[in-house]
């Protein structure tokens, strides 16, 4: 008998979707200037998916061929009992990788439990090594606990740790070399992200603060030798390796090197909206499906399969125009 081929999610453009980012909360202990506003209003608790609903939706995705799940937010580690969700998701047959993006503020306390729950890799956001700048960029955050959290994560034995850095002109562009040195000294990877125009922000003009990946690369090349790498982490980053240290440096460049053609992912917001593209509003309300027939995984899978037909070709980010997307990154699930 011919073997049944595994299920796959395929969109209209032939792209296979095998990666889901689950936002477990839109709340956060920081208020990063590029991500959200100081007075951001959060989704009321009853409208946020429960951990059980998240686990069921995660299972539905893995039964449809998704093999990588990233937990994100908001700050995923401020959600109560999130480690229990990690255990449930990591145990799903078919899931190869459960990973997490975090601002690091809770890692000193939680790193061992997260590792024990089955999370393999962490992305930790760090835009500066200067305490005052850190406070200015995050508005409510402190550098020292994050650095301590990174050390706790190193001790906890994750397979890979990566630093994520958003570079803004005149704020932290002079730190690309110190940040790479910091990563290299600790055996960490680092990725630089171009700021994306998600939501209106009052702190700065995003076009004025734009600092391209190419400029970052040129800055690094004044000190290091960057060798192109074929490495892929299954996300949008293009990678290089620093010859002198072996450090992997990624560039996530929505403006200068559009990555939509190879998009393999979708996002679920904390209130259960399945976003088919980071930079478009096409979405499906999976919370309505999950709450309409609680526990019924078949209807969830039907809704997810059908959603592939509205996955758009790509984003249309334009830093010079008013943002087309009104939701901020914390509400999107970065
Ligand atoms: N709170 C966690 C953190 O900061 O790592 C996870 C969620 S956060 C939204 C995920 C990533 O998105 C972070 O690395 C953050 O720097 C990045 N980010 C937030 N707003 C962004 C924007 N407007 N453009 C580009 N990256 C952004
Ligand atoms: Fe919070 Fe992450 Fe957004 Fe910063 S980037 S405000 S840490 S969700």
GROMACS .gro file of C-alpha atoms and ligand atoms in nm:
model
  369
    1UNK     CA    1   0.000   0.000   0.000
    2UNK     CA    2   0.132   0.346  -0.090
    3UNK     CA    3   0.231   0.546   0.214
    4UNK     CA    4   0.007   0.844   0.288
    5UNK     CA    5   0.198   1.168   0.240
    6UNK     CA    6   0.210   1.388   0.549
    7UNK     CA    7  -0.040   1.676   0.554
    8UNK     CA    8   0.084   2.014   0.446
    9UNK     CA    9  -0.043   2.369   0.452
   10UNK     CA   10   0.016   2.526   0.111
   11UNK     CA   11  -0.092   2.874   0.005
   12UNK     CA   12  -0.205   3.000  -0.337
   13UNK     CA   13   0.152   3.081  -0.432
   14UNK     CA   14   0.279   2.732  -0.357
   15UNK     CA   15   0.452   2.830  -0.032
   16UNK     CA   16   0.446   2.561   0.236
   17UNK     CA   17   0.356   2.693   0.580
   18UNK     CA   18   0.537   2.484   0.842
   19UNK     CA   19   0.610   2.749   1.106
   20UNK     CA   20   0.370   2.923   1.345
   21UNK     CA   21   0.433   3.205   1.590
   22UNK     CA   22   0.194   3.194   1.881
   23UNK     CA   23   0.155   3.515   2.078
   24UNK     CA   24   0.065   3.415   2.431
   25UNK     CA   25  -0.002   3.772   2.548
   26UNK     CA   26   0.006   4.126   2.412
   27UNK     CA   27   0.116   4.251   2.755
   28UNK     CA   28   0.474   4.333   2.842
   29UNK     CA   29   0.685   4.472   3.123
   30UNK     CA   30   0.870   4.695   2.871
   31UNK     CA   31   0.739   4.965   2.636
   32UNK     CA   32   1.006   4.964   2.365
   33UNK     CA   33   0.987   5.284   2.162
   34UNK     CA   34   0.963   5.107   1.824
   35UNK     CA   35   0.713   4.848   1.943
   36UNK     CA   36   0.437   5.021   2.138
   37UNK     CA   37   0.323   5.341   2.303
   38UNK     CA   38   0.363   5.421   2.677
   39UNK     CA   39  -0.016   5.420   2.729
   40UNK     CA   40  -0.092   5.109   2.522
   41UNK     CA   41  -0.422   4.942   2.612
   42UNK     CA   42  -0.410   4.568   2.627
   43UNK     CA   43  -0.663   4.304   2.526
   44UNK     CA   44  -0.901   4.233   2.819
   45UNK     CA   45  -0.825   3.897   2.981
   46UNK     CA   46  -1.147   3.717   2.877
   47UNK     CA   47  -1.064   3.791   2.514
   48UNK     CA   48  -0.718   3.635   2.535
   49UNK     CA   49  -0.694   3.268   2.438
   50UNK     CA   50  -0.667   3.037   2.736
   51UNK     CA   51  -0.361   2.813   2.767
   52UNK     CA   52  -0.584   2.515   2.682
   53UNK     CA   53  -0.709   2.688   2.366
   54UNK     CA   54  -0.351   2.773   2.270
   55UNK     CA   55  -0.242   2.413   2.322
   56UNK     CA   56  -0.529   2.281   2.108
   57UNK     CA   57  -0.457   2.527   1.829
   58UNK     CA   58  -0.088   2.433   1.846
   59UNK     CA   59  -0.187   2.069   1.813
   60UNK     CA   60  -0.412   2.146   1.516
   61UNK     CA   61  -0.120   2.313   1.341
   62UNK     CA   62   0.119   2.026   1.404
   63UNK     CA   63  -0.139   1.781   1.269
   64UNK     CA   64  -0.136   1.993   0.953
   65UNK     CA   65   0.240   1.960   0.906
   66UNK     CA   66   0.371   2.252   1.111
   67UNK     CA   67   0.695   2.146   1.277
   68UNK     CA   68   0.818   2.468   1.435
   69UNK     CA   69   0.636   2.681   1.690
   70UNK     CA   70   0.771   3.006   1.834
   71UNK     CA   71   0.614   3.149   2.148
   72UNK     CA   72   0.619   3.525   2.150
   73UNK     CA   73   0.413   3.830   2.246
   74UNK     CA   74   0.414   4.090   2.403
   75UNK     CA   75   0.646   3.935   2.656
   76UNK     CA   76   0.562   3.563   2.668
   77UNK     CA   77   0.723   3.515   3.009
   78UNK     CA   78   0.484   3.754   3.185
   79UNK     CA   79   0.194   3.518   3.106
   80UNK     CA   80   0.111   3.313   3.414
   81UNK     CA   81   0.173   2.937   3.377
   82UNK     CA   82   0.327   2.975   3.033
   83UNK     CA   83   0.577   2.700   3.122
   84UNK     CA   84   0.284   2.454   3.138
   85UNK     CA   85   0.194   2.548   2.779
   86UNK     CA   86   0.556   2.487   2.680
   87UNK     CA   87   0.538   2.135   2.825
   88UNK     CA   88   0.215   2.064   2.636
   89UNK     CA   89   0.342   2.196   2.304
   90UNK     CA   90   0.686   2.033   2.328
   91UNK     CA   91   0.515   1.696   2.371
   92UNK     CA   92   0.323   1.721   2.044
   93UNK     CA   93   0.420   1.451   1.799
   94UNK     CA   94   0.537   1.612   1.477
   95UNK     CA   95   0.678   1.921   1.645
   96UNK     CA   96   1.051   1.937   1.583
   97UNK     CA   97   1.123   2.268   1.746
   98UNK     CA   98   0.965   2.476   2.017
   99UNK     CA   99   1.141   2.810   2.043
  100UNK     CA  100   1.084   3.134   2.230
  101UNK     CA  101   1.143   3.505   2.179
  102UNK     CA  102   1.180   3.701   2.501
  103UNK     CA  103   1.304   4.035   2.630
  104UNK     CA  104   1.504   3.841   2.892
  105UNK     CA  105   1.367   4.020   3.198
  106UNK     CA  106   1.229   3.701   3.356
  107UNK     CA  107   1.497   3.461   3.241
  108UNK     CA  108   1.707   3.459   3.554
  109UNK     CA  109   1.410   3.303   3.732
  110UNK     CA  110   1.265   3.091   3.451
  111UNK     CA  111   1.549   2.973   3.223
  112UNK     CA  112   1.592   2.626   3.382
  113UNK     CA  113   1.216   2.557   3.381
  114UNK     CA  114   1.184   2.667   3.018
  115UNK     CA  115   1.470   2.439   2.914
  116UNK     CA  116   1.322   2.149   3.113
  117UNK     CA  117   0.985   2.208   2.944
  118UNK     CA  118   1.143   2.128   2.608
  119UNK     CA  119   1.223   2.468   2.456
  120UNK     CA  120   1.535   2.423   2.244
  121UNK     CA  121   1.636   2.770   2.137
  122UNK     CA  122   1.585   3.120   2.267
  123UNK     CA  123   1.596   3.456   2.096
  124UNK     CA  124   1.667   3.727   2.349
  125UNK     CA  125   1.619   4.091   2.255
  126UNK     CA  126   1.902   4.330   2.341
  127UNK     CA  127   1.947   4.663   2.163
  128UNK     CA  128   2.222   4.819   2.373
  129UNK     CA  129   2.482   4.744   2.638
  130UNK     CA  130   2.445   5.087   2.795
  131UNK     CA  131   2.214   5.098   3.096
  132UNK     CA  132   2.087   5.452   3.033
  133UNK     CA  133   2.016   5.385   2.669
  134UNK     CA  134   1.847   5.060   2.761
  135UNK     CA  135   1.613   5.249   2.993
  136UNK     CA  136   1.542   5.506   2.721
  137UNK     CA  137   1.470   5.249   2.447
  138UNK     CA  138   1.262   5.013   2.661
  139UNK     CA  139   1.109   5.299   2.868
  140UNK     CA  140   1.037   5.069   3.166
  141UNK     CA  141   1.316   4.812   3.143
  142UNK     CA  142   1.651   4.770   3.315
  143UNK     CA  143   1.965   4.632   3.157
  144UNK     CA  144   2.115   4.441   3.454
  145UNK     CA  145   1.837   4.180   3.495
  146UNK     CA  146   1.841   4.113   3.121
  147UNK     CA  147   2.217   4.055   3.119
  148UNK     CA  148   2.176   3.829   3.422
  149UNK     CA  149   1.895   3.650   3.237
  150UNK     CA  150   2.124   3.587   2.940
  151UNK     CA  151   2.383   3.433   3.174
  152UNK     CA  152   2.112   3.216   3.332
  153UNK     CA  153   2.006   3.099   2.986
  154UNK     CA  154   2.367   3.012   2.903
  155UNK     CA  155   2.391   2.800   3.218
  156UNK     CA  156   2.058   2.628   3.144
  157UNK     CA  157   2.203   2.452   2.839
  158UNK     CA  158   1.991   2.562   2.544
  159UNK     CA  159   2.104   2.429   2.206
  160UNK     CA  160   2.128   2.782   2.069
  161UNK     CA  161   2.088   3.133   2.202
  162UNK     CA  162   2.050   3.429   1.974
  163UNK     CA  163   2.046   3.800   2.045
  164UNK     CA  164   1.792   4.007   1.847
  165UNK     CA  165   1.880   4.372   1.797
  166UNK     CA  166   1.675   4.646   1.637
  167UNK     CA  167   1.913   4.916   1.516
  168UNK     CA  168   1.793   5.277   1.499
  169UNK     CA  169   2.002   5.558   1.354
  170UNK     CA  170   2.132   5.802   1.619
  171UNK     CA  171   2.015   5.575   1.900
  172UNK     CA  172   2.224   5.261   1.891
  173UNK     CA  173   2.384   5.227   1.547
  174UNK     CA  174   2.722   5.287   1.709
  175UNK     CA  175   2.681   4.964   1.909
  176UNK     CA  176   2.678   4.708   1.629
  177UNK     CA  177   3.044   4.617   1.686
  178UNK     CA  178   3.027   4.604   2.072
  179UNK     CA  179   2.710   4.394   2.049
  180UNK     CA  180   2.873   4.146   1.811
  181UNK     CA  181   3.175   4.129   2.044
  182UNK     CA  182   2.941   4.068   2.340
  183UNK     CA  183   2.775   3.782   2.148
  184UNK     CA  184   3.105   3.637   2.027
  185UNK     CA  185   3.256   3.631   2.375
  186UNK     CA  186   2.962   3.421   2.496
  187UNK     CA  187   2.920   3.191   2.196
  188UNK     CA  188   2.585   3.349   2.105
  189UNK     CA  189   2.442   3.425   1.760
  190UNK     CA  190   2.311   3.772   1.686
  191UNK     CA  191   2.058   3.907   1.436
  192UNK     CA  192   2.003   4.267   1.338
  193UNK     CA  193   1.646   4.367   1.251
  194UNK     CA  194   1.535   4.663   1.041
  195UNK     CA  195   1.254   4.849   1.216
  196UNK     CA  196   0.913   4.778   1.065
  197UNK     CA  197   0.628   5.030   1.042
  198UNK     CA  198   0.376   4.847   1.257
  199UNK     CA  199   0.145   5.095   1.427
  200UNK     CA  200   0.179   5.467   1.482
  201UNK     CA  201   0.449   5.565   1.733
  202UNK     CA  202   0.522   5.902   1.888
  203UNK     CA  203   0.887   5.848   1.985
  204UNK     CA  204   1.055   5.894   1.650
  205UNK     CA  205   1.009   5.918   1.276
  206UNK     CA  206   1.069   5.564   1.153
  207UNK     CA  207   1.197   5.684   0.815
  208UNK     CA  208   1.450   5.913   0.982
  209UNK     CA  209   1.566   5.634   1.217
  210UNK     CA  210   1.608   5.378   0.938
  211UNK     CA  211   1.950   5.214   0.938
  212UNK     CA  212   1.977   4.945   0.671
  213UNK     CA  213   2.122   4.598   0.710
  214UNK     CA  214   2.373   4.686   0.439
  215UNK     CA  215   2.505   4.974   0.650
  216UNK     CA  216   2.531   4.747   0.954
  217UNK     CA  217   2.721   4.493   0.748
  218UNK     CA  218   2.957   4.762   0.618
  219UNK     CA  219   3.014   4.882   0.976
  220UNK     CA  220   3.098   4.528   1.087
  221UNK     CA  221   3.330   4.480   0.793
  222UNK     CA  222   3.551   4.762   0.917
  223UNK     CA  223   3.656   4.526   1.197
  224UNK     CA  224   3.550   4.170   1.107
  225UNK     CA  225   3.555   3.946   0.801
  226UNK     CA  226   3.199   3.838   0.717
  227UNK     CA  227   3.161   3.515   0.524
  228UNK     CA  228   2.820   3.445   0.361
  229UNK     CA  229   2.658   3.139   0.518
  230UNK     CA  230   2.394   2.905   0.384
  231UNK     CA  231   2.259   2.853   0.736
  232UNK     CA  232   1.883   2.891   0.775
  233UNK     CA  233   1.695   2.896   1.103
  234UNK     CA  234   1.367   2.854   0.917
  235UNK     CA  235   1.289   3.225   0.952
  236UNK     CA  236   1.354   3.540   0.749
  237UNK     CA  237   1.717   3.606   0.851
  238UNK     CA  238   2.008   3.590   0.602
  239UNK     CA  239   2.325   3.473   0.775
  240UNK     CA  240   2.695   3.546   0.769
  241UNK     CA  241   2.974   3.402   0.979
  242UNK     CA  242   3.245   3.613   1.135
  243UNK     CA  243   3.572   3.454   1.028
  244UNK     CA  244   3.763   3.574   1.334
  245UNK     CA  245   3.520   3.439   1.597
  246UNK     CA  246   3.288   3.191   1.424
  247UNK     CA  247   2.987   3.398   1.539
  248UNK     CA  248   2.677   3.375   1.321
  249UNK     CA  249   2.533   3.714   1.233
  250UNK     CA  250   2.184   3.736   1.084
  251UNK     CA  251   2.011   4.021   0.905
  252UNK     CA  252   1.634   4.054   0.902
  253UNK     CA  253   1.578   4.312   0.634
  254UNK     CA  254   1.212   4.369   0.545
  255UNK     CA  255   1.300   4.692   0.363
  256UNK     CA  256   1.630   4.627   0.193
  257UNK     CA  257   1.601   4.251   0.120
  258UNK     CA  258   1.235   4.152   0.104
  259UNK     CA  259   1.186   3.794   0.224
  260UNK     CA  260   0.819   3.737   0.131
  261UNK     CA  261   0.886   3.498  -0.159
  262UNK     CA  262   1.007   3.232   0.081
  263UNK     CA  263   0.759   3.304   0.360
  264UNK     CA  264   0.676   2.982   0.545
  265UNK     CA  265   0.497   3.120   0.850
  266UNK     CA  266   0.177   3.257   1.000
  267UNK     CA  267   0.105   3.425   1.334
  268UNK     CA  268  -0.163   3.387   1.594
  269UNK     CA  269  -0.236   3.696   1.802
  270UNK     CA  270  -0.310   3.668   2.174
  271UNK     CA  271  -0.682   3.705   2.106
  272UNK     CA  272  -0.676   3.426   1.851
  273UNK     CA  273  -0.659   3.613   1.524
  274UNK     CA  274  -0.464   3.410   1.271
  275UNK     CA  275  -0.260   3.666   1.076
  276UNK     CA  276  -0.154   3.540   0.738
  277UNK     CA  277   0.109   3.813   0.689
  278UNK     CA  278   0.299   4.040   0.930
  279UNK     CA  279   0.242   4.341   0.705
  280UNK     CA  280  -0.120   4.288   0.594
  281UNK     CA  281  -0.453   4.258   0.771
  282UNK     CA  282  -0.575   3.931   0.614
  283UNK     CA  283  -0.682   3.716   0.907
  284UNK     CA  284  -0.915   3.449   1.039
  285UNK     CA  285  -1.076   3.452   1.385
  286UNK     CA  286  -0.964   3.119   1.531
  287UNK     CA  287  -1.094   3.215   1.876
  288UNK     CA  288  -1.448   3.220   1.738
  289UNK     CA  289  -1.389   2.873   1.593
  290UNK     CA  290  -1.230   2.741   1.914
  291UNK     CA  291  -1.504   2.884   2.138
  292UNK     CA  292  -1.787   2.796   1.898
  293UNK     CA  293  -1.710   2.425   1.933
  294UNK     CA  294  -1.480   2.383   2.233
  295UNK     CA  295  -1.236   2.095   2.204
  296UNK     CA  296  -1.325   2.022   1.840
  297UNK     CA  297  -0.990   2.001   1.665
  298UNK     CA  298  -1.141   1.907   1.327
  299UNK     CA  299  -1.315   2.244   1.282
  300UNK     CA  300  -0.997   2.425   1.382
  301UNK     CA  301  -0.800   2.233   1.121
  302UNK     CA  302  -1.061   2.312   0.856
  303UNK     CA  303  -1.042   2.682   0.940
  304UNK     CA  304  -0.660   2.682   0.929
  305UNK     CA  305  -0.655   2.496   0.598
  306UNK     CA  306  -0.907   2.740   0.447
  307UNK     CA  307  -0.705   3.038   0.573
  308UNK     CA  308  -0.417   2.946   0.341
  309UNK     CA  309  -0.628   3.077   0.051
  310UNK     CA  310  -0.608   3.432   0.182
  311UNK     CA  311  -0.237   3.441   0.263
  312UNK     CA  312  -0.118   3.748   0.072
  313UNK     CA  313   0.185   3.758  -0.153
  314UNK     CA  314   0.376   3.989   0.080
  315UNK     CA  315   0.400   4.307   0.282
  316UNK     CA  316   0.411   4.657   0.133
  317UNK     CA  317   0.609   4.841   0.400
  318UNK     CA  318   0.681   5.203   0.312
  319UNK     CA  319   0.863   5.403   0.578
  320UNK     CA  320   0.793   5.733   0.403
  321UNK     CA  321   0.412   5.688   0.408
  322UNK     CA  322   0.169   5.667   0.699
  323UNK     CA  323   0.167   5.309   0.837
  324UNK     CA  324  -0.083   5.085   0.662
  325UNK     CA  325  -0.091   4.858   0.963
  326UNK     CA  326  -0.234   5.000   1.282
  327UNK     CA  327  -0.155   4.712   1.514
  328UNK     CA  328   0.172   4.744   1.701
  329UNK     CA  329   0.433   4.468   1.714
  330UNK     CA  330   0.332   4.363   2.066
  331UNK     CA  331  -0.022   4.302   1.937
  332UNK     CA  332   0.110   4.119   1.631
  333UNK     CA  333   0.338   3.860   1.785
  334UNK     CA  334   0.688   3.949   1.665
  335LIG     N1  335   0.889   4.077   2.409
  335LIG     C1  336   0.968   3.983   2.338
  335LIG     C2  337   1.096   4.047   2.288
  335LIG     O1  338   1.106   4.169   2.290
  335LIG     O2  339   1.185   3.973   2.246
  335LIG     C3  340   0.896   3.915   2.223
  335LIG     C4  341   0.805   3.999   2.139
  335LIG     S1  342   0.884   4.130   2.049
  335LIG     C5  343   0.748   4.202   1.966
  335LIG     C6  344   0.973   4.035   1.926
  335LIG     C7  345   1.081   4.109   1.850
  335LIG     O3  346   1.022   4.209   1.772
  335LIG     C8  347   1.183   4.176   1.939
  335LIG     O4  348   1.312   4.133   1.902
  335LIG     C9  349   1.165   4.323   1.908
  335LIG     O5  350   1.287   4.393   1.915
  335LIG    C10  351   1.108   4.320   1.769
  335LIG     N2  352   1.029   4.438   1.732
  335LIG    C11  353   0.932   4.499   1.802
  335LIG     N3  354   0.879   4.602   1.732
  335LIG    C12  355   0.944   4.604   1.615
  335LIG    C13  356   0.935   4.686   1.498
  335LIG     N4  357   0.848   4.785   1.488
  335LIG     N5  358   1.017   4.658   1.394
  335LIG    C14  359   1.106   4.556   1.401
  335LIG     N6  360   1.119   4.475   1.507
  335LIG    C15  361   1.040   4.499   1.613
  336LIG    FE1  362   0.780   4.431   2.496
  336LIG    FE2  363   0.919   4.295   2.319
  336LIG    FE3  364   0.763   4.499   2.242
  336LIG    FE4  365   0.984   4.551   2.378
  336LIG     S1  366   0.973   4.457   2.175
  336LIG     S2  367   0.780   4.638   2.419
  336LIG     S3  368   0.998   4.379   2.511
  336LIG     S4  369   0.694   4.312   2.329
   0.00000   0.00000   0.00000
